mmCIF file of C-alpha atoms in Angstrom:
data_model
loop_
_atom_site.group_PDB
_atom_site.id
_atom_site.type_symbol
_atom_site.label_atom_id
_atom_site.label_comp_id
_atom_site.label_asym_id
_atom_site.label_seq_id
_atom_site.Cartn_x
_atom_site.Cartn_y
_atom_site.Cartn_z
ATOM 1 C CA GLU A 67 0.000 0.000 0.000
ATOM 2 C CA ALA A 68 1.313 3.414 -0.973
ATOM 3 C CA ASP A 69 1.390 6.001 1.788
ATOM 4 C CA ILE A 70 -0.106 8.864 -0.141
ATOM 5 C CA TYR A 71 -3.417 10.389 0.822
ATOM 6 C CA GLN A 72 -5.849 12.699 -0.886
ATOM 7 C CA THR A 73 -8.768 14.611 0.560
ATOM 8 C CA PRO A 74 -11.550 15.068 -0.126
ATOM 9 C CA ARG A 75 -12.355 11.925 -2.139
ATOM 10 C CA TYR A 76 -15.500 13.539 -3.536
ATOM 11 C CA LEU A 77 -16.464 17.204 -3.773
ATOM 12 C CA VAL A 78 -19.526 18.854 -5.319
ATOM 13 C CA ILE A 79 -19.453 22.638 -5.355
ATOM 14 C CA GLY A 80 -21.043 25.565 -7.136
ATOM 15 C CA THR A 81 -19.451 27.721 -9.792
ATOM 16 C CA GLY A 82 -17.155 30.439 -8.489
ATOM 17 C CA LYS A 83 -16.185 28.701 -5.276
ATOM 18 C CA LYS A 84 -12.574 28.360 -4.165
ATOM 19 C CA ILE A 85 -11.413 24.821 -3.465
ATOM 20 C CA THR A 86 -8.243 23.156 -2.270
ATOM 21 C CA LEU A 87 -7.460 19.513 -2.883
ATOM 22 C CA GLU A 88 -5.078 18.122 -0.301
ATOM 23 C CA CYS A 89 -2.307 15.604 -0.959
ATOM 24 C CA SER A 90 0.141 14.217 1.574
ATOM 25 C CA GLN A 91 2.735 11.451 1.405
ATOM 26 C CA THR A 92 4.778 9.844 4.153
ATOM 27 C CA MET A 93 7.386 8.136 1.953
ATOM 28 C CA GLY A 94 9.822 11.066 1.937
ATOM 29 C CA HIS A 95 9.612 11.410 -1.851
ATOM 30 C CA ASP A 96 10.993 14.614 -3.303
ATOM 31 C CA LYS A 97 8.957 14.417 -6.500
ATOM 32 C CA MET A 98 5.203 14.995 -6.463
ATOM 33 C CA TYR A 99 2.651 15.397 -9.245
ATOM 34 C CA TRP A 100 -0.932 16.295 -9.996
ATOM 35 C CA TYR A 101 -2.712 14.548 -12.848
ATOM 36 C CA GLN A 102 -6.150 15.134 -14.319
ATOM 37 C CA GLN A 103 -8.081 12.100 -15.528
ATOM 38 C CA ASP A 104 -11.305 12.084 -17.516
ATOM 39 C CA PRO A 105 -13.241 8.913 -18.413
ATOM 40 C CA GLY A 106 -11.667 6.982 -21.268
ATOM 41 C CA MET A 107 -8.803 9.431 -21.579
ATOM 42 C CA GLU A 108 -5.149 9.294 -20.648
ATOM 43 C CA LEU A 109 -3.815 10.967 -17.525
ATOM 44 C CA HIS A 110 -2.630 14.523 -18.126
ATOM 45 C CA LEU A 111 0.082 16.127 -16.004
ATOM 46 C CA ILE A 112 -1.025 19.547 -14.740
ATOM 47 C CA HIS A 113 1.595 20.309 -12.056
ATOM 48 C CA TYR A 114 4.755 18.799 -10.630
ATOM 49 C CA SER A 115 7.344 19.540 -7.991
ATOM 50 C CA TYR A 116 10.884 18.259 -7.557
ATOM 51 C CA GLY A 117 11.187 19.455 -3.984
ATOM 52 C CA VAL A 118 10.333 22.126 -1.438
ATOM 53 C CA ASN A 119 9.656 25.531 -3.020
ATOM 54 C CA SER A 120 9.832 23.990 -6.492
ATOM 55 C CA THR A 121 6.678 23.883 -8.644
ATOM 56 C CA GLU A 122 6.221 23.643 -12.397
ATOM 57 C CA LYS A 123 3.298 23.541 -14.780
ATOM 58 C CA GLY A 124 2.714 20.309 -16.623
ATOM 59 C CA ASP A 125 1.696 19.478 -20.156
ATOM 60 C CA LEU A 126 -1.978 20.326 -19.742
ATOM 61 C CA SER A 127 -2.834 23.949 -19.155
ATOM 62 C CA SER A 128 -4.695 24.356 -15.894
ATOM 63 C CA GLU A 129 -6.111 27.317 -14.025
ATOM 64 C CA SER A 130 -5.195 25.645 -10.752
ATOM 65 C CA THR A 131 -2.157 26.511 -8.643
ATOM 66 C CA VAL A 132 -0.004 24.408 -6.327
ATOM 67 C CA SER A 133 2.425 24.977 -3.491
ATOM 68 C CA ARG A 134 5.207 22.892 -1.925
ATOM 69 C CA ILE A 135 6.110 24.340 1.450
ATOM 70 C CA ARG A 136 6.778 20.961 3.038
ATOM 71 C CA THR A 137 8.161 17.817 1.433
ATOM 72 C CA GLU A 138 5.172 15.735 2.372
ATOM 73 C CA HIS A 139 2.433 18.177 1.344
ATOM 74 C CA PHE A 140 1.392 19.255 -2.178
ATOM 75 C CA PRO A 141 -2.033 20.955 -2.222
ATOM 76 C CA LEU A 142 -3.822 22.065 -5.389
ATOM 77 C CA THR A 143 -6.044 25.160 -5.361
ATOM 78 C CA LEU A 144 -8.716 26.449 -7.729
ATOM 79 C CA GLU A 145 -9.548 30.089 -6.964
ATOM 80 C CA SER A 146 -12.834 30.091 -8.889
ATOM 81 C CA ALA A 147 -14.195 26.728 -9.928
ATOM 82 C CA ARG A 148 -16.120 26.297 -13.195
ATOM 83 C CA PRO A 149 -18.018 23.342 -14.672
ATOM 84 C CA SER A 150 -15.079 22.754 -17.047
ATOM 85 C CA HIS A 151 -12.997 21.869 -13.972
ATOM 86 C CA THR A 152 -15.163 18.829 -13.310
ATOM 87 C CA SER A 153 -12.780 15.883 -13.376
ATOM 88 C CA GLN A 154 -10.835 13.320 -11.369
ATOM 89 C CA TYR A 155 -7.607 14.710 -9.873
ATOM 90 C CA LEU A 156 -4.855 12.253 -8.977
ATOM 91 C CA CYS A 157 -1.851 13.097 -6.825
ATOM 92 C CA ALA A 158 1.314 11.017 -7.133
ATOM 93 C CA SER A 159 4.865 10.893 -5.839
ATOM 94 C CA SER A 160 8.059 9.151 -6.866
ATOM 95 C CA GLU A 161 11.565 8.527 -5.626
ATOM 96 C CA SER A 162 14.503 10.626 -6.770
ATOM 97 C CA GLY A 163 17.488 9.080 -8.472
ATOM 98 C CA THR A 164 18.348 7.911 -11.953
ATOM 99 C CA SER A 165 18.765 4.183 -11.539
ATOM 100 C CA GLY A 166 17.040 1.249 -9.967
ATOM 101 C CA GLU A 167 13.787 -0.404 -10.820
ATOM 102 C CA ASN A 168 11.823 1.822 -8.438
ATOM 103 C CA THR A 169 13.017 4.955 -10.168
ATOM 104 C CA GLY A 170 10.164 6.539 -11.986
ATOM 105 C CA GLU A 171 7.462 4.399 -10.384
ATOM 106 C CA LEU A 172 4.551 6.625 -9.518
ATOM 107 C CA PHE A 173 2.698 6.053 -6.262
ATOM 108 C CA PHE A 174 -0.807 7.424 -6.591
ATOM 109 C CA GLY A 175 -3.361 8.586 -4.096
ATOM 110 C CA GLU A 176 -6.932 7.399 -4.461
ATOM 111 C CA GLY A 177 -8.000 10.546 -6.249
ATOM 112 C CA SER A 178 -10.328 13.476 -5.681
ATOM 113 C CA ARG A 179 -13.413 13.553 -7.845
ATOM 114 C CA LEU A 180 -14.518 17.159 -8.330
ATOM 115 C CA THR A 181 -17.923 18.137 -9.700
ATOM 116 C CA VAL A 182 -18.645 21.801 -10.325
ATOM 117 C CA LEU A 183 -22.298 22.677 -10.872
ATOM 118 C CA LYS B 33 -1.899 11.672 -31.888
ATOM 119 C CA ASN B 34 -1.168 9.867 -28.642
ATOM 120 C CA GLN B 35 2.283 8.281 -28.618
ATOM 121 C CA VAL B 36 0.965 5.325 -26.602
ATOM 122 C CA GLU B 37 -1.942 3.380 -28.061
ATOM 123 C CA GLN B 38 -3.684 0.574 -26.193
ATOM 124 C CA SER B 39 -6.033 -2.085 -27.469
ATOM 125 C CA PRO B 40 -8.650 -3.204 -27.031
ATOM 126 C CA GLN B 41 -10.377 -0.221 -25.451
ATOM 127 C CA SER B 42 -12.515 -2.617 -23.412
ATOM 128 C CA LEU B 43 -12.693 -6.346 -22.906
ATOM 129 C CA ILE B 44 -15.105 -8.718 -21.192
ATOM 130 C CA ILE B 45 -14.008 -12.223 -20.269
ATOM 131 C CA LEU B 46 -15.276 -15.018 -18.074
ATOM 132 C CA GLU B 47 -13.622 -15.846 -14.793
ATOM 133 C CA GLY B 48 -10.814 -18.359 -15.225
ATOM 134 C CA LYS B 49 -10.061 -17.376 -18.815
ATOM 135 C CA ASN B 50 -6.818 -15.811 -20.051
ATOM 136 C CA CYS B 51 -6.509 -12.527 -21.886
ATOM 137 C CA THR B 52 -3.874 -10.338 -23.501
ATOM 138 C CA LEU B 53 -3.788 -6.553 -23.583
ATOM 139 C CA GLN B 54 -1.736 -4.661 -26.143
ATOM 140 C CA CYS B 55 0.310 -1.473 -25.994
ATOM 141 C CA ASN B 56 1.987 0.094 -29.035
ATOM 142 C CA TYR B 57 4.147 3.165 -28.638
ATOM 143 C CA THR B 58 6.105 5.601 -30.770
ATOM 144 C CA VAL B 59 7.981 7.276 -27.907
ATOM 145 C CA SER B 60 11.653 7.791 -28.703
ATOM 146 C CA PRO B 61 14.099 7.582 -27.123
ATOM 147 C CA PHE B 62 12.822 4.811 -24.899
ATOM 148 C CA SER B 63 13.738 4.209 -21.265
ATOM 149 C CA ASN B 64 11.127 1.895 -19.807
ATOM 150 C CA LEU B 65 7.520 0.824 -19.979
ATOM 151 C CA ARG B 66 5.251 0.217 -17.020
ATOM 152 C CA TRP B 67 1.883 -1.412 -16.724
ATOM 153 C CA TYR B 68 -0.437 -0.002 -14.066
ATOM 154 C CA LYS B 69 -3.689 -1.426 -12.749
ATOM 155 C CA GLN B 70 -6.386 1.043 -11.755
ATOM 156 C CA ASP B 71 -9.372 -0.249 -9.832
ATOM 157 C CA THR B 72 -12.572 1.776 -10.133
ATOM 158 C CA GLY B 73 -12.408 4.821 -7.886
ATOM 159 C CA ARG B 74 -8.769 4.211 -6.940
ATOM 160 C CA GLY B 75 -5.377 5.427 -8.087
ATOM 161 C CA PRO B 76 -3.227 3.351 -10.461
ATOM 162 C CA VAL B 77 -0.794 0.818 -8.998
ATOM 163 C CA SER B 78 2.332 -0.383 -10.798
ATOM 164 C CA LEU B 79 2.260 -4.037 -11.886
ATOM 165 C CA THR B 80 5.545 -4.358 -13.703
ATOM 166 C CA ILE B 81 8.317 -2.413 -15.421
ATOM 167 C CA MET B 82 10.041 -3.382 -18.655
ATOM 168 C CA THR B 83 13.393 -1.909 -19.643
ATOM 169 C CA PHE B 84 14.997 -1.954 -23.079
ATOM 170 C CA SER B 85 16.875 -5.190 -22.515
ATOM 171 C CA GLU B 86 13.987 -7.169 -21.071
ATOM 172 C CA ASN B 87 11.644 -9.317 -23.144
ATOM 173 C CA THR B 88 9.435 -10.928 -20.530
ATOM 174 C CA LYS B 89 8.655 -10.345 -16.883
ATOM 175 C CA SER B 90 6.112 -12.021 -14.654
ATOM 176 C CA ASN B 91 4.327 -10.838 -11.539
ATOM 177 C CA GLY B 92 2.093 -13.643 -10.316
ATOM 178 C CA ARG B 93 -0.630 -14.201 -12.907
ATOM 179 C CA TYR B 94 0.513 -11.144 -14.878
ATOM 180 C CA THR B 95 3.155 -11.539 -17.583
ATOM 181 C CA ALA B 96 4.418 -8.555 -19.538
ATOM 182 C CA THR B 97 6.373 -8.752 -22.770
ATOM 183 C CA LEU B 98 8.314 -6.117 -24.649
ATOM 184 C CA ASP B 99 9.542 -5.983 -28.236
ATOM 185 C CA ALA B 100 11.624 -2.817 -28.392
ATOM 186 C CA ASP B 101 12.231 -3.258 -32.112
ATOM 187 C CA THR B 102 8.557 -3.136 -33.035
ATOM 188 C CA LYS B 103 7.729 -0.908 -30.037
ATOM 189 C CA GLN B 104 5.058 -3.219 -28.743
ATOM 190 C CA SER B 105 4.241 -4.543 -25.306
ATOM 191 C CA SER B 106 1.604 -6.935 -24.066
ATOM 192 C CA LEU B 107 0.181 -7.811 -20.690
ATOM 193 C CA HIS B 108 -1.077 -11.369 -20.376
ATOM 194 C CA ILE B 109 -3.384 -12.286 -17.517
ATOM 195 C CA THR B 110 -3.694 -15.955 -16.696
ATOM 196 C CA ALA B 111 -6.664 -17.606 -14.998
ATOM 197 C CA SER B 112 -8.527 -14.336 -14.547
ATOM 198 C CA GLN B 113 -10.285 -13.527 -11.306
ATOM 199 C CA LEU B 114 -13.128 -11.148 -10.532
ATOM 200 C CA SER B 115 -10.611 -8.873 -8.818
ATOM 201 C CA ASP B 116 -8.797 -8.426 -12.127
ATOM 202 C CA SER B 117 -11.664 -6.194 -13.277
ATOM 203 C CA ALA B 118 -9.953 -2.824 -13.663
ATOM 204 C CA SER B 119 -8.393 -0.443 -16.140
ATOM 205 C CA TYR B 120 -4.875 -1.387 -17.245
ATOM 206 C CA ILE B 121 -2.709 1.549 -18.251
ATOM 207 C CA CYS B 122 0.511 1.424 -20.261
ATOM 208 C CA VAL B 123 3.029 4.181 -19.444
ATOM 209 C CA VAL B 124 6.229 4.787 -21.425
ATOM 210 C CA SER B 125 9.173 6.855 -20.204
ATOM 211 C CA ASP B 126 11.722 8.526 -22.447
ATOM 212 C CA ARG B 127 15.265 9.490 -21.568
ATOM 213 C CA GLY B 128 14.780 13.212 -21.981
ATOM 214 C CA SER B 129 15.479 14.132 -18.383
ATOM 215 C CA THR B 130 16.671 12.720 -15.081
ATOM 216 C CA LEU B 131 13.309 11.152 -14.462
ATOM 217 C CA GLY B 132 12.133 10.933 -18.039
ATOM 218 C CA ARG B 133 8.908 12.277 -19.435
ATOM 219 C CA LEU B 134 5.947 9.922 -19.088
ATOM 220 C CA TYR B 135 3.507 9.099 -21.871
ATOM 221 C CA PHE B 136 0.220 7.520 -20.832
ATOM 222 C CA GLY B 137 -2.092 5.273 -22.801
ATOM 223 C CA ARG B 138 -5.842 5.577 -22.375
ATOM 224 C CA GLY B 139 -6.090 2.182 -20.769
ATOM 225 C CA THR B 140 -7.943 -1.052 -21.449
ATOM 226 C CA GLN B 141 -11.038 -1.557 -19.338
ATOM 227 C CA LEU B 142 -11.184 -5.235 -18.372
ATOM 228 C CA THR B 143 -14.337 -6.762 -16.930
ATOM 229 C CA VAL B 144 -14.273 -10.297 -15.584
ATOM 230 C CA TRP B 145 -17.656 -11.973 -15.286
ATOM 231 C CA PRO B 146 -18.393 -14.917 -12.983
#
C-alpha cells in the first residue's frame, strides 16, 4: 500500500467557489505530481514539484495553482471553480534518483473527484 | 496523436479465462515501460516495469512482454479472477530528463464476469 493520501475523495461545489485539494505522502519522496483524468482518456500532467519551493506547470494547461512548502504536502487550489474543472484529480509521488527499478514508479493517491455545478 | 496506443479499449471475459492486452508506442528515445492497474475509484498501482533489454517479466498471474524493435508490449493475464476487473494503463518513459517524461495510454477496461 502506498502512503499517499488525498482529501476530499469527492467534492460537489457551485461555480465560483474556491477549493483546495489536499495531498500528503509519508514516503519522503521529493517528486510529487498532480494529474487530471477524464473517463476513457489518458492521464494529463497539470503540475509537478521536484522538492520544497519547487513547482512547475505540466503538459496540460490548468487554471489551478499548487504549493510545496513541506516535502510531504502538495495541495492544489482552484480560486474560482467552473463546470469545465469537473474531473478526477490524482496526486502522485516518486523517488529521486536515476537508476534502480523503483526509479520513476509513480505512487498514486486514491484521487479526488470534483464536480462543479 | 497519442504516442501510446492501447487495445482493445474494453474487454469482457469469463472468470478463469486468459486474456492479452496490447500497448503500441512511438515514444523515442525509450527508457522503460510500465503497466499499471487502476481499480474503479482508486489510483493506479504499478504491476511491472520493462526496460529496453527485457523481453518478458512475470508478476504472479501477470506476464508482460516487450519488443523494443517493433515498439510493442503486451500484458497477459492468466486464470482471470473477478478482482482483475480494472483499467490497465501502459506508461512509457523517455530518456529526456533525469526522471524521463511519461507518456500515458488511455487504458484497457477489463471486466471479468463470474
